[in-house]
Tab-separated table of N, CA, C and O in Angstrom:
chain	number	residue	atom	x	y	z
A	20	ALA	N	100.011	99.030	106.992
A	20	ALA	CA	99.760	100.388	107.352
A	20	ALA	C	99.199	100.592	108.683
A	20	ALA	O	99.005	99.351	109.395
A	21	LYS	N	99.321	101.461	109.036
A	21	LYS	CA	99.122	102.065	110.554
A	21	LYS	C	97.566	102.679	111.042
A	21	LYS	O	97.191	103.303	110.027
A	22	ARG	N	96.977	101.903	111.961
A	22	ARG	CA	95.358	102.283	112.126
A	22	ARG	C	95.676	104.000	112.592
A	22	ARG	O	96.654	103.970	113.885
A	23	LEU	N	94.626	104.565	112.407
A	23	LEU	CA	95.009	105.849	112.873
A	23	LEU	C	93.823	106.010	113.953
A	23	LEU	O	92.328	106.056	113.818
A	24	GLY	N	94.073	105.786	115.055
A	24	GLY	CA	93.486	105.768	116.479
A	24	GLY	C	92.370	106.889	116.865
A	24	GLY	O	92.981	108.146	116.261
A	25	VAL	N	91.400	106.979	117.653
A	25	VAL	CA	90.884	108.110	118.357
A	25	VAL	C	91.982	108.774	118.841
A	25	VAL	O	91.744	110.052	118.446
A	26	ALA	N	92.900	108.327	119.680
A	26	ALA	CA	93.620	109.250	120.449
A	26	ALA	C	94.423	110.304	119.426
A	26	ALA	O	94.645	111.210	119.807
A	27	ARG	N	94.720	109.712	118.327
A	27	ARG	CA	95.611	110.464	117.313
A	27	ARG	C	94.801	111.531	116.644
A	27	ARG	O	95.181	112.462	115.881
A	28	LEU	N	93.559	111.275	116.535
A	28	LEU	CA	92.813	112.085	115.706
A	28	LEU	C	91.756	113.081	116.834
A	28	LEU	O	91.150	114.067	116.068
A	29	ALA	N	92.068	113.370	118.114
A	29	ALA	CA	91.668	114.013	119.114
A	29	ALA	C	91.937	115.363	118.747
A	29	ALA	O	91.067	116.384	118.879
A	30	PRO	N	92.843	116.149	118.291
A	30	PRO	CA	93.149	117.739	117.742
A	30	PRO	C	92.047	117.590	116.628
A	30	PRO	O	91.562	118.740	116.590
A	31	LEU	N	92.015	116.829	115.629
A	31	LEU	CA	91.479	116.957	114.802
A	31	LEU	C	89.684	116.874	114.875
A	31	LEU	O	88.856	117.682	114.448
A	32	ALA	N	89.342	116.049	115.764
A	32	ALA	CA	87.823	115.621	116.384
A	32	ALA	C	87.308	117.021	117.102
A	32	ALA	O	86.379	117.781	116.746
A	33	SER	N	88.291	117.640	117.932
A	33	SER	CA	87.901	118.530	118.839
A	33	SER	C	87.926	119.969	117.699
A	33	SER	O	87.175	120.992	118.293
A	34	GLY	N	88.862	120.081	116.775
A	34	GLY	CA	88.980	121.270	116.106
A	34	GLY	C	87.823	121.409	114.813
A	34	GLY	O	86.728	122.049	114.958
A	35	VAL	N	88.209	120.786	114.047
A	35	VAL	CA	87.567	120.463	112.681
A	35	VAL	C	86.100	120.037	113.009
A	35	VAL	O	84.916	120.630	112.447
A	36	TRP	N	86.017	119.119	113.687
A	36	TRP	CA	84.346	118.320	114.048
A	36	TRP	C	84.068	118.863	115.426
A	36	TRP	O	83.079	117.919	115.854
A	37	GLY	N	84.290	119.898	115.909
A	37	GLY	CA	83.776	120.115	117.126
A	37	GLY	C	82.519	120.464	117.457
A	37	GLY	O	81.742	120.263	118.544
A	38	LYS	N	81.729	120.625	116.629
A	38	LYS	CA	80.230	120.980	116.605
A	38	LYS	C	79.584	119.353	116.783
A	38	LYS	O	78.378	119.304	116.736
A	39	HIS	N	80.388	118.465	116.571
A	39	HIS	CA	80.039	117.220	116.688
A	39	HIS	C	80.213	116.248	117.706
A	39	HIS	O	80.641	114.993	117.595
A	40	ALA	N	80.912	117.275	118.886
A	40	ALA	CA	81.495	116.602	119.962
A	40	ALA	C	80.471	115.596	120.559
A	40	ALA	O	79.447	115.770	120.556
A	41	GLY	N	81.023	114.250	120.879
A	41	GLY	CA	80.363	113.222	121.422
A	41	GLY	C	79.496	112.167	120.576
A	41	GLY	O	78.847	111.617	121.204
A	42	GLN	N	79.564	112.497	119.526
A	42	GLN	CA	78.618	111.801	118.413
A	42	GLN	C	79.418	111.245	117.332
A	42	GLN	O	80.622	111.735	116.985
A	43	ARG	N	79.244	110.070	117.291
A	43	ARG	CA	79.741	109.365	115.971
A	43	ARG	C	78.988	110.203	114.582
A	43	ARG	O	77.920	110.062	114.424
A	44	LEU	N	80.309	110.502	113.757
A	44	LEU	CA	80.011	110.874	112.660
A	44	LEU	C	79.695	110.243	111.479
A	44	LEU	O	80.056	109.027	111.256
A	45	LYS	N	78.946	110.775	110.646
A	45	LYS	CA	78.346	109.798	109.102
A	45	LYS	C	79.170	110.577	108.085
A	45	LYS	O	79.045	111.616	108.095
A	46	VAL	N	80.385	109.717	107.849
A	46	VAL	CA	81.216	110.596	106.648
A	46	VAL	C	80.762	109.656	105.183
A	46	VAL	O	80.722	108.581	105.446
A	47	GLY	N	80.362	110.239	104.218
A	47	GLY	CA	80.497	109.808	102.959
A	47	GLY	C	81.855	109.498	101.979
A	47	GLY	O	82.330	110.612	101.853
A	48	LEU	N	82.104	108.703	101.557
A	48	LEU	CA	83.113	108.330	100.743
A	48	LEU	C	82.628	108.022	99.478
A	48	LEU	O	82.237	107.068	98.917
A	49	MET	N	83.184	109.065	98.415
A	49	MET	CA	82.407	108.651	96.910
A	49	MET	C	84.020	108.565	96.072
A	49	MET	O	84.594	108.925	96.164
A	50	THR	N	83.354	107.287	95.227
A	50	THR	CA	84.577	106.834	94.334
A	50	THR	C	83.877	106.518	92.904
A	50	THR	O	82.685	106.319	93.134
A	51	VAL	N	84.667	106.740	91.778
A	51	VAL	CA	84.430	106.595	90.799
A	51	VAL	C	85.096	105.287	90.550
A	51	VAL	O	86.358	104.929	90.543
A	52	ALA	N	84.357	104.177	90.366
A	52	ALA	CA	84.935	102.764	90.051
A	52	ALA	C	84.441	102.289	88.488
A	52	ALA	O	83.617	101.330	88.539
A	53	SER	N	84.747	102.705	87.490
A	53	SER	CA	84.319	102.560	86.234
A	53	SER	C	85.570	101.955	85.364
A	53	SER	O	86.536	102.198	85.834
A	54	GLY	N	84.970	101.122	84.416
A	54	GLY	CA	86.086	100.770	83.433
A	54	GLY	C	86.962	99.707	84.294
A	54	GLY	O	86.474	99.173	84.968
A	55	ALA	N	88.068	99.862	84.288
A	55	ALA	CA	89.055	98.712	84.897
A	55	ALA	C	89.376	99.010	86.061
A	55	ALA	O	89.707	98.396	87.006
A	56	TYR	N	88.944	100.411	86.580
A	56	TYR	CA	88.742	100.678	88.021
A	56	TYR	C	87.978	99.565	89.052
A	56	TYR	O	88.370	99.958	90.111
A	57	ALA	N	86.993	99.488	88.262
A	57	ALA	CA	85.671	98.575	89.542
A	57	ALA	C	86.627	97.412	89.893
A	57	ALA	O	86.101	97.271	90.959
A	58	ARG	N	87.590	96.981	89.666
A	58	ARG	CA	88.254	95.546	90.190
A	58	ARG	C	88.753	96.099	91.598
A	58	ARG	O	89.079	95.130	92.319
A	59	PHE	N	88.921	97.494	92.199
A	59	PHE	CA	89.671	98.071	92.922
A	59	PHE	C	88.425	98.087	94.136
A	59	PHE	O	89.282	98.430	95.420
A	60	SER	N	87.426	98.055	93.915
A	60	SER	CA	86.206	98.469	94.860
A	60	SER	C	85.924	97.817	96.000
A	60	SER	O	85.904	98.193	97.064
A	61	ARG	N	86.384	96.317	96.178
A	61	ARG	CA	86.687	95.652	97.160
A	61	ARG	C	87.518	96.113	98.198
A	61	ARG	O	87.405	96.114	99.512
A	62	ASN	N	88.819	96.047	97.516
A	62	ASN	CA	89.958	96.205	98.500
A	62	ASN	C	89.802	97.678	98.948
A	62	ASN	O	90.031	97.769	100.111
A	63	ASN	N	89.365	98.570	98.439
A	63	ASN	CA	88.959	100.013	98.421
A	63	ASN	C	87.847	100.281	100.017
A	63	ASN	O	88.091	100.826	100.902
A	64	THR	N	87.060	99.619	99.531
A	64	THR	CA	85.809	99.284	100.680
A	64	THR	C	86.471	98.862	101.878
A	64	THR	O	86.115	99.710	103.395
A	65	LEU	N	87.135	97.673	101.884
A	65	LEU	CA	87.406	97.170	103.092
A	65	LEU	C	88.371	97.610	103.765
A	65	LEU	O	88.758	98.008	105.272
A	66	SER	N	89.696	98.746	103.090
A	66	SER	CA	90.437	99.103	103.616
A	66	SER	C	90.097	100.585	104.284
A	66	SER	O	90.325	100.753	105.643
A	67	ALA	N	89.162	101.420	103.855
A	67	ALA	CA	88.836	102.395	104.295
A	67	ALA	C	87.732	101.956	105.753
A	67	ALA	O	87.845	102.884	106.466
A	68	ASP	N	87.261	100.663	105.678
A	68	ASP	CA	86.306	100.361	106.855
A	68	ASP	C	87.147	100.237	108.198
A	68	ASP	O	87.048	100.618	108.939
A	69	ALA	N	88.367	99.572	107.609
A	69	ALA	CA	89.389	99.238	108.712
A	69	ALA	C	90.289	100.462	109.412
A	69	ALA	O	90.574	100.554	110.197
A	70	TYR	N	90.635	101.444	108.289
A	70	TYR	CA	91.669	102.164	108.719
A	70	TYR	C	91.149	103.745	108.457
A	70	TYR	O	91.797	104.849	108.800
A	71	LEU	N	89.784	104.067	107.950
A	71	LEU	CA	89.523	105.545	107.959
A	71	LEU	C	88.596	105.943	109.106
A	71	LEU	O	87.574	105.507	109.089
A	72	LEU	N	89.339	106.595	109.908
A	72	LEU	CA	88.384	107.177	111.161
A	72	LEU	C	87.813	106.262	111.964
A	72	LEU	O	86.801	106.425	112.598
A	73	PRO	N	88.649	105.171	112.480
A	73	PRO	CA	88.029	103.932	113.444
A	73	PRO	C	87.450	104.645	114.579
A	73	PRO	O	88.310	105.235	115.104
A	74	GLY	N	86.357	104.244	115.108
A	74	GLY	CA	85.971	104.922	116.724
A	74	GLY	C	85.338	106.194	116.404
A	74	GLY	O	84.981	106.572	117.130
A	75	VAL	N	85.723	106.971	115.146
A	75	VAL	CA	85.286	108.478	115.149
A	75	VAL	C	83.931	108.621	114.106
A	75	VAL	O	83.213	109.247	114.400
A	76	ALA	N	83.976	107.989	112.907
A	76	ALA	CA	83.277	108.039	112.100
A	76	ALA	C	82.568	106.461	111.253
A	76	ALA	O	83.541	105.310	111.583
A	77	GLU	N	81.067	106.553	111.290
A	77	GLU	CA	80.814	105.678	110.363
A	77	GLU	C	80.468	105.954	109.004
A	77	GLU	O	80.428	107.116	108.566
A	78	ILE	N	81.523	105.203	108.189
A	78	ILE	CA	81.660	105.360	106.844
A	78	ILE	C	80.582	104.846	105.824
A	78	ILE	O	80.383	103.762	105.720
A	79	HIS	N	80.269	105.686	104.697
A	79	HIS	CA	79.171	105.069	103.933
A	79	HIS	C	79.813	105.703	102.695
A	79	HIS	O	80.364	106.197	102.350
A	80	TYR	N	79.759	104.208	102.151
A	80	TYR	CA	80.333	104.110	100.671
A	80	TYR	C	79.478	104.550	99.286
A	80	TYR	O	77.986	104.003	99.066
A	81	PHE	N	79.554	105.343	98.324
A	81	PHE	CA	78.976	105.766	97.390
A	81	PHE	C	79.796	105.667	96.092
A	81	PHE	O	80.938	106.011	95.893
A	82	VAL	N	79.587	104.334	95.456
A	82	VAL	CA	80.441	103.902	94.456
A	82	VAL	C	79.549	104.182	92.955
A	82	VAL	O	78.811	103.932	92.864
A	83	PHE	N	80.339	105.077	92.164
A	83	PHE	CA	79.544	105.333	90.955
A	83	PHE	C	80.776	104.525	89.895
A	83	PHE	O	81.734	104.888	90.120
A	84	THR	N	79.497	103.671	89.140
A	84	THR	CA	80.399	102.918	88.320
A	84	THR	C	79.452	102.436	87.169
A	84	THR	O	78.007	102.880	86.889
A	85	ASP	N	79.912	102.159	86.070
A	85	ASP	CA	79.132	101.570	84.953
A	85	ASP	C	79.025	99.879	85.120
A	85	ASP	O	78.479	99.110	84.191
A	86	SER	N	79.432	99.092	86.131
A	86	SER	CA	79.423	97.869	86.463
A	86	SER	C	78.660	97.505	87.964
A	86	SER	O	79.259	96.981	88.572
A	87	VAL	N	77.423	98.088	87.624
A	87	VAL	CA	76.707	97.941	88.653
A	87	VAL	C	76.728	96.491	89.388
A	87	VAL	O	76.902	96.286	90.794
A	88	GLU	N	76.452	95.696	88.644
A	88	GLU	CA	76.245	94.286	89.139
A	88	GLU	C	77.764	93.540	89.764
A	88	GLU	O	77.485	93.148	90.381
A	89	ARG	N	78.413	93.896	88.838
A	89	ARG	CA	79.814	93.430	89.585
A	89	ARG	C	80.205	94.089	90.711
A	89	ARG	O	80.579	93.181	91.676
A	90	ILE	N	79.947	95.364	90.735
A	90	ILE	CA	80.380	96.067	92.302
A	90	ILE	C	79.568	95.426	93.383
A	90	ILE	O	79.834	94.898	94.320
A	91	GLU	N	78.109	94.913	92.983
A	91	GLU	CA	77.453	94.453	94.051
A	91	GLU	C	77.629	93.127	94.323
A	91	GLU	O	78.018	92.659	95.692
A	92	GLN	N	78.111	92.368	93.353
A	92	GLN	CA	78.966	91.066	93.523
A	92	GLN	C	79.773	90.977	94.619
A	92	GLN	O	80.089	89.906	95.550
A	93	GLU	N	80.701	92.111	94.318
A	93	GLU	CA	82.072	91.893	95.302
A	93	GLU	C	81.751	92.408	96.508
A	93	GLU	O	82.816	92.255	97.232
A	94	LEU	N	80.863	93.014	96.592
A	94	LEU	CA	80.864	93.709	97.890
A	94	LEU	C	79.840	93.117	98.829
A	94	LEU	O	79.452	93.573	100.170
A	95	HIS	N	78.522	92.225	98.186
A	95	HIS	CA	77.598	91.796	98.954
A	95	HIS	C	77.979	91.194	100.161
A	95	HIS	O	77.201	90.940	100.863
A	96	ASP	N	79.432	90.334	100.448
A	96	ASP	CA	79.152	89.798	101.836
A	96	ASP	C	80.285	90.782	102.464
A	96	ASP	O	80.903	90.226	103.514
A	97	THR	N	80.635	91.953	102.396
A	97	THR	CA	81.138	92.930	103.114
A	97	THR	C	80.337	93.468	104.337
A	97	THR	O	79.326	93.720	104.057
A	98	VAL	N	80.997	93.769	105.492
A	98	VAL	CA	80.160	94.175	106.573
A	98	VAL	C	79.441	95.730	106.166
A	98	VAL	O	78.078	95.889	106.489
A	99	PRO	N	80.335	96.525	105.691
A	99	PRO	CA	79.490	97.804	105.121
A	99	PRO	C	78.064	97.509	104.024
A	99	PRO	O	77.252	98.051	104.741
A	100	TRP	N	78.452	96.872	103.239
A	100	TRP	CA	77.118	96.114	102.428
A	100	TRP	C	76.110	95.254	103.396
A	100	TRP	O	74.999	96.019	103.237
A	101	LYS	N	76.145	94.571	104.219
A	101	LYS	CA	75.293	93.997	105.056
A	101	LYS	C	74.610	95.153	105.860
A	101	LYS	O	73.530	94.883	106.308
A	102	GLU	N	75.324	96.030	106.553
A	102	GLU	CA	74.719	97.086	107.461
A	102	GLU	C	74.246	98.332	106.459
A	102	GLU	O	73.833	99.358	107.241
A	103	GLY	N	73.960	98.242	105.491
A	103	GLY	CA	73.638	99.396	104.714
A	103	GLY	C	74.122	100.230	104.227
A	103	GLY	O	73.669	101.800	103.935
A	104	ARG	N	75.458	100.262	104.310
A	104	ARG	CA	76.181	101.376	104.328
A	104	ARG	C	76.877	101.524	102.599
A	104	ARG	O	77.735	102.360	102.501
A	105	VAL	N	76.475	100.930	101.848
A	105	VAL	CA	77.060	100.989	100.379
A	105	VAL	C	75.732	101.309	99.519
A	105	VAL	O	74.839	100.779	99.634
A	106	LYS	N	76.216	102.311	98.404
A	106	LYS	CA	75.045	102.745	97.495
A	106	LYS	C	75.828	102.694	96.097
A	106	LYS	O	77.096	103.386	96.171
A	107	VAL	N	75.205	102.084	95.515
A	107	VAL	CA	76.158	101.852	94.068
A	107	VAL	C	75.178	102.368	93.225
A	107	VAL	O	73.913	102.321	93.097
A	108	VAL	N	75.937	103.282	92.244
A	108	VAL	CA	74.995	104.372	91.368
A	108	VAL	C	75.711	104.083	90.227
A	108	VAL	O	76.869	104.170	89.673
A	109	TYR	N	74.847	103.861	89.117
A	109	TYR	CA	75.065	103.975	87.494
A	109	TYR	C	75.716	105.030	86.948
A	109	TYR	O	74.853	106.063	87.224
A	110	ARG	N	76.862	105.204	86.346
A	110	ARG	CA	77.550	106.147	85.966
A	110	ARG	C	78.308	105.792	84.427
A	110	ARG	O	78.830	104.873	84.566
A	111	VAL	N	77.807	106.261	83.237
A	111	VAL	CA	78.507	105.921	82.148
A	111	VAL	C	80.044	106.164	82.303
A	111	VAL	O	80.477	107.061	82.488
A	112	HIS	N	80.979	105.130	81.643
A	112	HIS	CA	82.276	105.388	81.837
A	112	HIS	C	82.545	106.040	80.375
A	112	HIS	O	82.588	105.384	79.354
A	113	ASP	N	82.998	107.363	80.713
A	113	ASP	CA	83.380	108.131	79.507
A	113	ASP	C	85.047	108.218	79.220
A	113	ASP	O	85.162	109.256	78.293
A	114	GLY	N	85.813	107.747	79.816
A	114	GLY	CA	87.126	107.435	79.532
A	114	GLY	C	87.877	108.996	79.955
A	114	GLY	O	87.239	109.853	80.607
A	115	TRP	N	89.154	108.867	80.029
A	115	TRP	CA	89.963	109.719	80.308
A	115	TRP	C	90.045	111.138	79.298
A	115	TRP	O	90.043	110.727	78.268
A	116	PRO	N	89.968	112.296	79.684
A	116	PRO	CA	90.273	112.784	80.946
A	116	PRO	C	88.570	113.368	81.469
A	116	PRO	O	88.420	113.679	82.735
A	117	SER	N	87.873	113.167	80.841
A	117	SER	CA	86.189	113.351	81.038
A	117	SER	C	85.767	112.663	82.349
A	117	SER	O	85.346	113.199	83.073
A	118	ALA	N	86.210	111.311	82.664
A	118	ALA	CA	85.895	110.638	83.851
A	118	ALA	C	86.107	111.242	85.218
A	118	ALA	O	85.675	111.690	86.011
A	119	SER	N	87.461	111.911	84.955
A	119	SER	CA	87.982	112.680	86.046
A	119	SER	C	87.432	114.098	86.283
A	119	SER	O	87.247	114.529	87.467
A	120	LEU	N	87.408	114.822	85.316
A	120	LEU	CA	86.993	116.230	85.028
A	120	LEU	C	85.384	116.195	85.596
A	120	LEU	O	85.249	117.366	86.005
A	121	LYS	N	85.041	115.547	85.201
A	121	LYS	CA	83.360	115.422	85.188
A	121	LYS	C	82.884	114.726	86.650
A	121	LYS	O	81.637	114.932	86.888
A	122	ARG	N	84.075	114.468	87.358
A	122	ARG	CA	83.451	113.564	88.495
A	122	ARG	C	82.608	114.147	89.605
A	122	ARG	O	81.415	113.814	90.151
A	123	PHE	N	83.057	115.450	89.746
A	123	PHE	CA	82.097	116.392	90.803
A	123	PHE	C	80.788	116.747	90.423
A	123	PHE	O	79.855	116.688	91.071
A	124	HIS	N	80.449	116.851	89.027
A	124	HIS	CA	79.198	116.965	88.284
A	124	HIS	C	78.404	115.496	88.625
A	124	HIS	O	77.238	116.055	88.850
A	125	THR	N	78.998	114.476	88.510
A	125	THR	CA	78.559	113.279	88.810
A	125	THR	C	77.942	113.370	90.033
A	125	THR	O	76.448	112.948	90.543
A	126	TYR	N	78.855	113.703	91.394
A	126	TYR	CA	78.376	113.807	92.794
A	126	TYR	C	77.283	114.546	92.762
A	126	TYR	O	76.101	114.442	93.865
A	127	PHE	N	77.177	115.931	92.410
A	127	PHE	CA	76.500	116.525	93.019
A	127	PHE	C	75.011	116.355	92.051
A	127	PHE	O	73.580	116.567	92.516
A	128	GLU	N	75.161	115.501	90.898
A	128	GLU	CA	73.818	115.355	90.041
A	128	GLU	C	73.162	114.242	91.031
A	128	GLU	O	71.771	114.114	90.793
A	129	HIS	N	73.845	113.373	91.812
A	129	HIS	CA	73.170	112.696	92.601
A	129	HIS	C	73.443	112.969	94.073
A	129	HIS	O	73.173	112.183	95.156
A	130	ALA	N	73.117	114.447	94.365
A	130	ALA	CA	73.354	114.833	95.960
A	130	ALA	C	72.435	114.120	96.997
A	130	ALA	O	72.693	113.865	98.102
A	131	GLU	N	71.270	113.975	96.496
A	131	GLU	CA	70.198	113.292	97.092
A	131	GLU	C	70.492	111.827	97.802
A	131	GLU	O	70.170	111.618	99.227
A	132	GLU	N	71.375	111.189	97.196
A	132	GLU	CA	71.881	109.992	97.779
A	132	GLU	C	72.618	109.988	98.846
A	132	GLU	O	72.816	109.206	99.615
A	133	TRP	N	73.320	111.381	99.011
A	133	TRP	CA	74.270	111.591	100.072
A	133	TRP	C	73.986	112.527	101.038
A	133	TRP	O	74.751	112.893	102.115
A	134	ARG	N	73.027	112.696	101.014
A	134	ARG	CA	71.800	113.793	102.137
A	134	ARG	C	71.975	112.752	103.724
A	134	ARG	O	71.995	111.839	103.496
A	135	GLY	N	72.410	113.878	104.361
A	135	GLY	CA	72.288	112.907	105.691
A	135	GLY	C	73.627	112.709	106.177
A	135	GLY	O	73.778	112.620	107.440
A	136	MET	N	74.518	112.983	105.369
A	136	MET	CA	75.928	112.430	105.683
A	136	MET	C	76.530	113.961	106.484
A	136	MET	O	76.299	114.935	106.342
A	137	ASP	N	77.440	114.254	107.495
A	137	ASP	CA	77.958	115.196	108.261
A	137	ASP	C	79.376	115.631	107.660
A	137	ASP	O	79.530	116.701	107.192
A	138	TYR	N	79.992	114.570	106.690
A	138	TYR	CA	80.897	114.672	105.771
A	138	TYR	C	80.955	113.669	104.617
A	138	TYR	O	80.377	112.968	104.711
């Protein structure tokens, strides 16, 4: 995978994020990692931390899962976890298609968790 550096993001940063010029953004990345998908949380977090807006944003992770202990165990030794940028929130796994259709309901139900993010 190719790293998306600051120079390549200049048009994006000056256009869409112009109001935040000169400051490092706080971006919240919300994922639903329930059921069989919990096993992807570590790789998702490490990949996003390495390649998602490096040098432009500080990524904060909001993981909604029915496997809180498993997610915490998988992420406890990662940089985002150690820096306090990971929040694991319990969510009932209600299967397909409800899990997908209701994900935004879950995000807004826990809006207080991601208050303070720029995006």
